[in-house]
Coordinates of C-alpha atoms in Angstrom, one line a residue:
M30 CA -3.7 -23.7 6.5
R31 CA -1.5 -23.0 3.2
V32 CA -1.6 -20.2 2.6
L33 CA -0.1 -18.9 -0.8
V34 CA 0.7 -14.9 -1.0
T35 CA 0.9 -13.0 -3.8
S36 CA 1.8 -9.0 -4.1
Q37 CA 2.7 -6.3 -7.1
P38 CA 6.3 -4.8 -6.1
G39 CA 6.8 -1.9 -4.3
L40 CA 6.8 -1.8 0.1
G41 CA 3.7 -0.3 -0.2
H42 CA 2.2 -3.1 -1.3
L43 CA 4.4 -5.8 0.7
N44 CA 5.0 -4.6 4.2
G45 CA 0.9 -5.0 5.5
I46 CA 0.5 -8.2 3.6
I47 CA 4.1 -9.5 4.8
S48 CA 3.0 -8.5 8.5
L49 CA 0.0 -10.7 8.4
S50 CA 1.9 -13.3 6.6
L51 CA 4.2 -13.3 9.8
A52 CA 1.0 -13.7 12.0
L53 CA -0.6 -16.4 10.0
R54 CA 2.6 -18.6 10.7
E55 CA 2.5 -17.6 14.2
R56 CA -0.7 -19.5 14.3
G57 CA 0.9 -22.5 13.0
H58 CA -0.1 -22.1 9.2
E59 CA 1.7 -22.5 6.6
V60 CA 3.1 -19.6 3.8
L61 CA 4.7 -19.2 0.9
A62 CA 5.0 -15.9 -1.3
A63 CA 5.1 -16.2 -5.0
G64 CA 6.2 -13.3 -7.5
A65 CA 8.6 -11.0 -8.8
P66 CA 12.5 -11.1 -7.2
S67 CA 12.0 -8.0 -5.2
V68 CA 8.5 -9.5 -3.7
I69 CA 10.4 -12.7 -3.0
A70 CA 13.5 -10.9 -1.5
A71 CA 11.2 -8.7 1.0
F72 CA 9.3 -11.7 2.3
G73 CA 13.1 -13.0 2.8
R74 CA 14.0 -10.3 4.9
A75 CA 11.1 -11.3 7.2
G76 CA 12.0 -15.0 7.0
V77 CA 9.2 -16.3 4.9
A78 CA 9.9 -18.8 2.2
G79 CA 9.1 -17.6 -1.3
E80 CA 9.3 -18.7 -5.1
V81 CA 10.4 -16.3 -8.1
L82 CA 8.2 -17.1 -10.9
V83 CA 8.4 -13.9 -13.0
S84 CA 11.3 -11.8 -13.9
E85 CA 11.4 -8.0 -12.0
P86 CA 8.5 -6.0 -13.9
P87 CA 9.5 -2.3 -14.6
G88 CA 8.1 0.1 -11.8
S89 CA 5.4 2.3 -12.0
D90 CA 7.3 5.6 -12.7
S91 CA 10.3 4.0 -14.3
Q92 CA 11.5 5.6 -17.9
E93 CA 10.8 2.0 -19.5
T94 CA 6.8 2.3 -18.3
L95 CA 6.7 6.0 -19.3
D96 CA 8.1 5.3 -23.0
A97 CA 5.6 2.4 -23.1
V98 CA 2.3 3.9 -21.5
P99 CA 2.1 7.4 -23.6
E100 CA -1.0 7.9 -21.8
L101 CA 0.9 8.2 -18.1
R102 CA 2.7 11.2 -19.9
L103 CA -0.6 12.7 -20.9
A104 CA -3.0 12.4 -18.4
P105 CA -3.0 15.0 -15.0
A106 CA -1.4 13.2 -12.2
P107 CA -4.4 12.3 -10.5
Q108 CA -5.8 10.5 -13.6
R109 CA -2.8 8.2 -14.1
L110 CA -3.9 5.2 -11.8
A111 CA -6.6 4.0 -14.3
H112 CA -3.3 3.7 -16.7
V113 CA -1.2 2.3 -14.2
R114 CA -3.6 -0.1 -13.0
A115 CA -4.5 -1.4 -17.0
H116 CA -1.3 -1.2 -18.4
V117 CA 1.1 -1.9 -15.5
G118 CA -0.9 -4.1 -12.9
I119 CA -3.0 -5.7 -15.5
R120 CA -1.7 -6.4 -18.9
T121 CA 2.3 -6.6 -17.8
R122 CA 2.4 -7.9 -14.1
A123 CA -0.9 -9.6 -14.0
F124 CA -0.3 -11.6 -17.7
A125 CA 3.3 -12.5 -16.7
L126 CA 2.1 -14.2 -13.2
V127 CA -1.1 -16.0 -14.2
D128 CA 1.1 -18.0 -16.8
A129 CA 3.2 -19.1 -14.1
L130 CA 1.2 -19.1 -10.8
P131 CA -0.9 -22.4 -12.2
L132 CA 2.0 -24.6 -12.0
L133 CA 2.7 -23.5 -8.3
V134 CA -0.7 -24.2 -6.9
D135 CA -0.9 -27.6 -8.4
R136 CA 2.7 -28.7 -6.9
W137 CA 1.8 -26.8 -3.5
E138 CA -1.7 -27.2 -3.2
P139 CA -2.7 -24.4 -1.0
D140 CA -6.0 -24.1 0.9
L141 CA -6.4 -20.3 -0.1
L142 CA -4.6 -17.4 -2.0
L143 CA -3.9 -14.3 0.0
R144 CA -3.3 -11.3 -2.7
D145 CA -2.6 -7.7 -2.0
E146 CA -5.9 -6.3 -3.7
T147 CA -4.5 -5.1 -6.8
E148 CA -2.5 -8.0 -7.7
L149 CA -4.9 -9.9 -9.9
A150 CA -2.7 -13.0 -11.1
A151 CA -4.0 -14.8 -8.1
W152 CA -7.4 -14.1 -8.3
V153 CA -8.2 -15.7 -11.9
V154 CA -5.8 -18.2 -11.0
A155 CA -7.8 -18.9 -7.7
E156 CA -11.1 -18.7 -9.5
G157 CA -9.7 -21.2 -12.2
K158 CA -8.9 -23.6 -10.0
G159 CA -11.9 -23.5 -7.6
L160 CA -9.8 -21.7 -4.7
P161 CA -10.9 -18.8 -2.3
D162 CA -8.8 -16.1 -2.7
V163 CA -8.4 -13.2 0.0
S164 CA -8.0 -9.7 -0.8
F165 CA -5.7 -7.3 1.6
E166 CA -6.5 -3.5 1.1
V167 CA -3.3 -1.6 -0.1
S168 CA -4.5 1.5 -1.6
S169 CA -7.5 3.8 -1.9
H170 CA -10.2 1.1 -2.3
W171 CA -11.9 0.8 -5.5
P172 CA -15.5 -0.9 -5.7
R173 CA -16.2 -3.3 -8.6
R174 CA -18.1 -0.6 -10.4
R175 CA -14.8 1.5 -10.8
W176 CA -12.9 -1.5 -11.9
N177 CA -15.3 -2.1 -14.4
A178 CA -15.5 1.3 -15.8
E179 CA -12.0 2.4 -15.9
V180 CA -9.8 -0.7 -16.8
G181 CA -13.0 -3.3 -17.7
G182 CA -11.1 -3.9 -21.0
A183 CA -7.7 -5.2 -19.2
L184 CA -9.7 -7.3 -16.7
T185 CA -11.5 -8.8 -19.6
E186 CA -8.3 -9.5 -21.7
L187 CA -7.0 -11.1 -18.3
R188 CA -10.0 -13.3 -17.4
T189 CA -10.1 -14.6 -21.4
H190 CA -6.2 -15.2 -20.9
A191 CA -6.5 -17.2 -17.9
G192 CA -9.5 -19.1 -19.8
L193 CA -12.1 -17.5 -17.8
A194 CA -15.5 -16.2 -19.0
T195 CA -16.9 -12.6 -18.0
S196 CA -20.3 -12.4 -16.0
A197 CA -23.1 -9.8 -17.4
A198 CA -22.2 -8.0 -14.3
G199 CA -18.5 -7.4 -15.3
P200 CA -15.1 -8.5 -15.5
A201 CA -14.8 -7.3 -11.8
A202 CA -18.0 -9.7 -10.7
T203 CA -15.8 -12.0 -8.9
L204 CA -13.2 -9.7 -7.6
F205 CA -14.2 -9.7 -3.8
R206 CA -16.1 -13.0 -3.3
Y207 CA -14.9 -14.6 -0.3
L208 CA -13.4 -12.0 2.4
H209 CA -11.9 -8.7 1.9
L210 CA -9.4 -7.1 4.8
S211 CA -9.1 -3.5 5.2
N212 CA -6.3 -1.8 7.3
G213 CA -7.9 1.9 7.1
P214 CA -10.0 3.5 10.0
R215 CA -13.4 4.8 9.1
S216 CA -12.1 8.3 9.4
L217 CA -9.8 7.8 6.1
R218 CA -12.7 6.4 4.2
D219 CA -14.4 7.6 1.2
P220 CA -17.9 7.8 2.5
E221 CA -19.0 7.7 -1.1
I222 CA -17.6 4.4 -1.4
S223 CA -19.0 1.1 -0.4
L224 CA -16.7 -1.7 0.8
P225 CA -17.4 -5.0 0.1
L226 CA -20.0 -6.7 2.4
N227 CA -17.9 -9.4 3.2
T228 CA -15.3 -6.7 4.5
I229 CA -13.6 -7.1 8.1
D230 CA -11.6 -4.5 9.5
L231 CA -7.9 -5.1 10.7
A232 CA -5.6 -3.0 12.5
P233 CA -2.6 -1.4 10.4
A234 CA 0.7 -3.2 11.2
F235 CA 3.6 -3.0 8.8
F236 CA 6.7 -5.1 8.4
E237 CA 9.6 -2.7 8.7
G238 CA 12.6 -4.7 8.9
H239 CA 14.4 -4.3 5.3
A240 CA 17.6 -2.8 6.7
G241 CA 19.6 -3.1 9.7
F242 CA 19.1 -1.5 12.6
V243 CA 19.1 2.0 12.3
Q244 CA 19.9 4.3 15.3
L245 CA 17.9 7.2 15.8
D246 CA 19.2 10.1 18.8
P247 CA 17.3 9.3 21.6
G248 CA 16.6 13.0 22.5
L249 CA 14.9 13.5 19.1
T250 CA 11.7 15.4 20.0
G251 CA 9.4 17.8 17.9
H252 CA 11.1 16.8 15.0
A253 CA 9.8 16.0 11.5
Y254 CA 9.8 12.6 9.3
V255 CA 10.2 13.1 5.7
A256 CA 9.6 10.4 3.5
F257 CA 8.6 9.9 -0.3
G258 CA 8.3 6.5 -0.9
S259 CA 10.3 3.8 -2.7
V260 CA 8.1 4.0 -6.4
Y261 CA 7.5 7.3 -7.2
R262 CA 10.4 9.8 -8.1
A263 CA 10.1 12.9 -6.3
P264 CA 11.7 16.3 -7.3
A265 CA 15.1 15.7 -5.6
D266 CA 15.8 19.8 -5.2
V267 CA 12.4 20.4 -4.0
V268 CA 12.8 17.8 -1.1
L269 CA 16.2 18.7 -0.1
S270 CA 14.8 22.4 -0.1
V271 CA 12.2 21.3 2.1
V272 CA 14.0 19.1 4.4
E273 CA 16.6 21.9 5.0
T274 CA 14.5 24.5 5.6
L275 CA 12.5 22.6 8.0
A276 CA 15.3 21.4 10.0
A277 CA 16.3 25.5 10.3
S278 CA 12.6 25.8 11.6
L279 CA 11.8 22.7 13.7
G280 CA 15.6 21.9 14.7
S281 CA 15.6 18.7 13.2
V282 CA 14.6 16.2 10.5
V283 CA 14.7 12.2 10.2
A284 CA 15.0 12.1 5.9
V285 CA 14.8 8.9 3.9
D286 CA 17.4 8.8 1.4
V287 CA 18.0 12.7 1.1
R288 CA 21.8 14.1 0.8
S289 CA 22.3 17.0 2.8
N290 CA 24.9 18.1 4.8
H291 CA 22.7 20.1 7.5
S292 CA 23.6 19.2 11.1
G293 CA 19.7 19.2 12.3
V294 CA 19.3 16.4 9.2
A295 CA 19.7 12.3 9.8
S296 CA 19.2 10.7 6.9
H297 CA 19.5 7.3 6.0
P298 CA 18.8 5.0 2.7
Y299 CA 16.0 3.5 4.9
V300 CA 14.0 4.4 8.3
P301 CA 11.9 2.1 10.0
Q302 CA 9.0 4.6 10.5
T303 CA 7.7 3.3 14.0
P304 CA 10.9 4.4 16.0
A305 CA 10.8 7.7 14.0
M306 CA 7.3 8.6 15.3
E307 CA 8.3 8.7 18.8
N308 CA 8.1 12.5 19.8
C309 CA 7.5 13.4 16.1
A310 CA 5.7 16.6 15.4
V311 CA 4.9 16.0 11.7
V312 CA 5.2 13.6 9.0
V313 CA 6.0 15.0 5.3
C314 CA 4.9 12.4 2.7
H315 CA 3.6 11.4 -0.8
G316 CA 0.5 10.0 0.8
G317 CA 1.2 6.9 0.8
R318 CA -1.2 4.6 2.6
N319 CA 1.3 3.1 4.9
T320 CA 3.3 6.0 5.9
V321 CA 0.3 8.1 6.6
L322 CA -1.9 5.0 8.7
T323 CA 1.9 4.7 10.5
A324 CA 2.1 8.1 11.6
L325 CA -1.8 8.5 12.7
R326 CA -1.5 5.1 14.7
H327 CA 1.0 7.1 16.6
A328 CA -1.0 10.2 16.8
V329 CA 1.4 12.0 14.2
P330 CA -0.4 14.9 11.6
V331 CA 0.4 14.6 8.2
V332 CA 1.3 16.5 5.2
C333 CA 0.8 14.9 2.0
V334 CA 2.5 15.8 -1.1
P335 CA 1.0 13.7 -3.6
I336 CA 3.0 12.2 -6.8
G337 CA 0.7 9.5 -8.2
S338 CA -1.1 6.6 -7.6
D339 CA -3.7 6.8 -4.9
H340 CA -1.8 9.5 -3.4
F341 CA -4.3 12.3 -4.3
D342 CA -7.2 10.4 -2.8
V343 CA -5.2 9.8 0.4
A344 CA -4.5 13.3 1.0
R345 CA -8.2 14.4 0.7
L346 CA -8.9 12.1 3.3
V347 CA -6.4 13.1 5.6
V348 CA -7.5 16.4 5.0
R349 CA -10.9 15.4 5.7
S350 CA -10.1 14.1 8.9
G351 CA -8.5 17.2 10.2
A352 CA -5.1 15.0 11.2
G353 CA -3.4 17.3 8.2
E354 CA -2.7 18.9 5.3
A355 CA -2.0 18.5 1.4
A356 CA 0.4 20.7 -0.3
S357 CA 1.7 20.9 -4.2
W358 CA 5.4 20.7 -4.9
N359 CA 6.3 23.8 -4.1
A360 CA 9.2 24.0 -1.3
D361 CA 7.5 27.1 0.5
E362 CA 4.1 25.3 0.2
V363 CA 5.3 22.6 1.8
V364 CA 7.1 23.7 4.4
S365 CA 4.4 26.3 5.9
S366 CA 2.1 23.5 5.8
A367 CA 4.5 21.4 7.7
V368 CA 5.2 23.9 10.3
R369 CA 1.6 24.9 10.6
V370 CA 0.5 21.0 11.0
A371 CA 3.3 20.8 13.7
T372 CA 2.6 23.5 16.0
E373 CA -1.1 24.1 15.7
A374 CA -3.1 22.2 18.2
R375 CA -6.3 21.2 16.4
Y376 CA -3.9 19.0 13.9
R377 CA -2.9 16.8 16.6
R378 CA -6.1 16.6 18.4
A379 CA -7.1 15.2 15.3
A380 CA -4.6 12.7 14.8
H381 CA -5.2 11.7 18.2
R382 CA -8.8 11.0 17.6
V383 CA -7.9 8.8 14.7
A384 CA -5.1 6.7 16.6
A385 CA -7.9 6.2 19.0
E386 CA -9.9 4.7 16.3
I387 CA -7.1 2.6 15.1
A388 CA -6.2 1.0 18.7
S389 CA -10.1 -0.1 18.5
M390 CA -9.5 -2.3 15.3
P391 CA -9.3 -6.0 15.7
G392 CA -5.6 -7.4 15.2
P393 CA -4.7 -10.0 12.9
A394 CA -6.3 -12.9 15.0
H395 CA -9.7 -12.1 13.8
A396 CA -8.8 -11.9 10.5
I397 CA -7.2 -15.0 10.6
E398 CA -10.2 -17.0 11.8
R399 CA -11.9 -15.5 9.1
M400 CA -9.7 -16.8 6.5
E401 CA -9.6 -20.4 8.1
A402 CA -13.5 -20.3 8.3
V403 CA -13.3 -19.4 4.2
A404 CA -10.8 -21.9 3.8
A405 CA -13.2 -24.9 5.9
R406 CA -15.8 -24.0 3.2
V407 CA -14.6 -24.4 0.0

């Protein structure tokens, strides 16, 4: 097959779909990424070819976006995701890419499009060209009815811009018509949300080669891993207090991009997460899906401190699973939760249950076989 891959910027969107892209190449398929410069750079670090089709969009939590979308300032943090998806994901990013992508599709002639499920330009372009598109889960799943209800106006605008009609079932009717790949274990799925009928499970795996080799202390044990993502801005003063207090409490902390002179803190601009999970006592993060899944895949319990996006949904599901806690942005509260989660056996037992569930999920070969079948039918 020829597989054209699209994604929104941000490592939380990219790392899982890059991992699957590498598996596709290993099976002998051609893979080409398309999108913004940061997207193509990330694929390039994995050795996957790509073409820059649009300029780099403003970040979801950037000052430019906050100025352009007043609703983001006014809405409570848990309710901002709909505004981000409508104004940033669709009206800014998808509108730009949907104008550029058809020319590449005509020139490269892919057999199917693989997209981060929130990247919607590939969805409408594929539909217009009569090609199948496969969606890859990168956040808490929104069923069609939620897309219709919360961002239906923006979806209709996108479809109209792409020359597509909207059915009576709503603008999101065809969002998951071919195949949906879910890398979330069932214990981290909302029981009130039904995934598309054509969903298949895919064990979570994430590309981690975005920087040079980081040597962690081989004697590390019982440490905390602290990371708050690359998109949303965590309050630096709270993060520093959390990191240094945890270092004093647990003995050592591996942190991402924290300026600290504390002897127990090892901080780097980028830290591959899998090596940091070895003998780790607790992960403290924003509730980013990739970080949470990586931690629980290694049976490490989690404290989620949500900032925006789907972090609040992820945190709620972590609490429901028993494998961690959620905290607000108060340093004392975060540290208390982290020490409790690191030292009380019930959290580690629950994390082991989730890890066993993840271990039973199929690897990429099954997903690729289904993708091959989808392409063969069209």
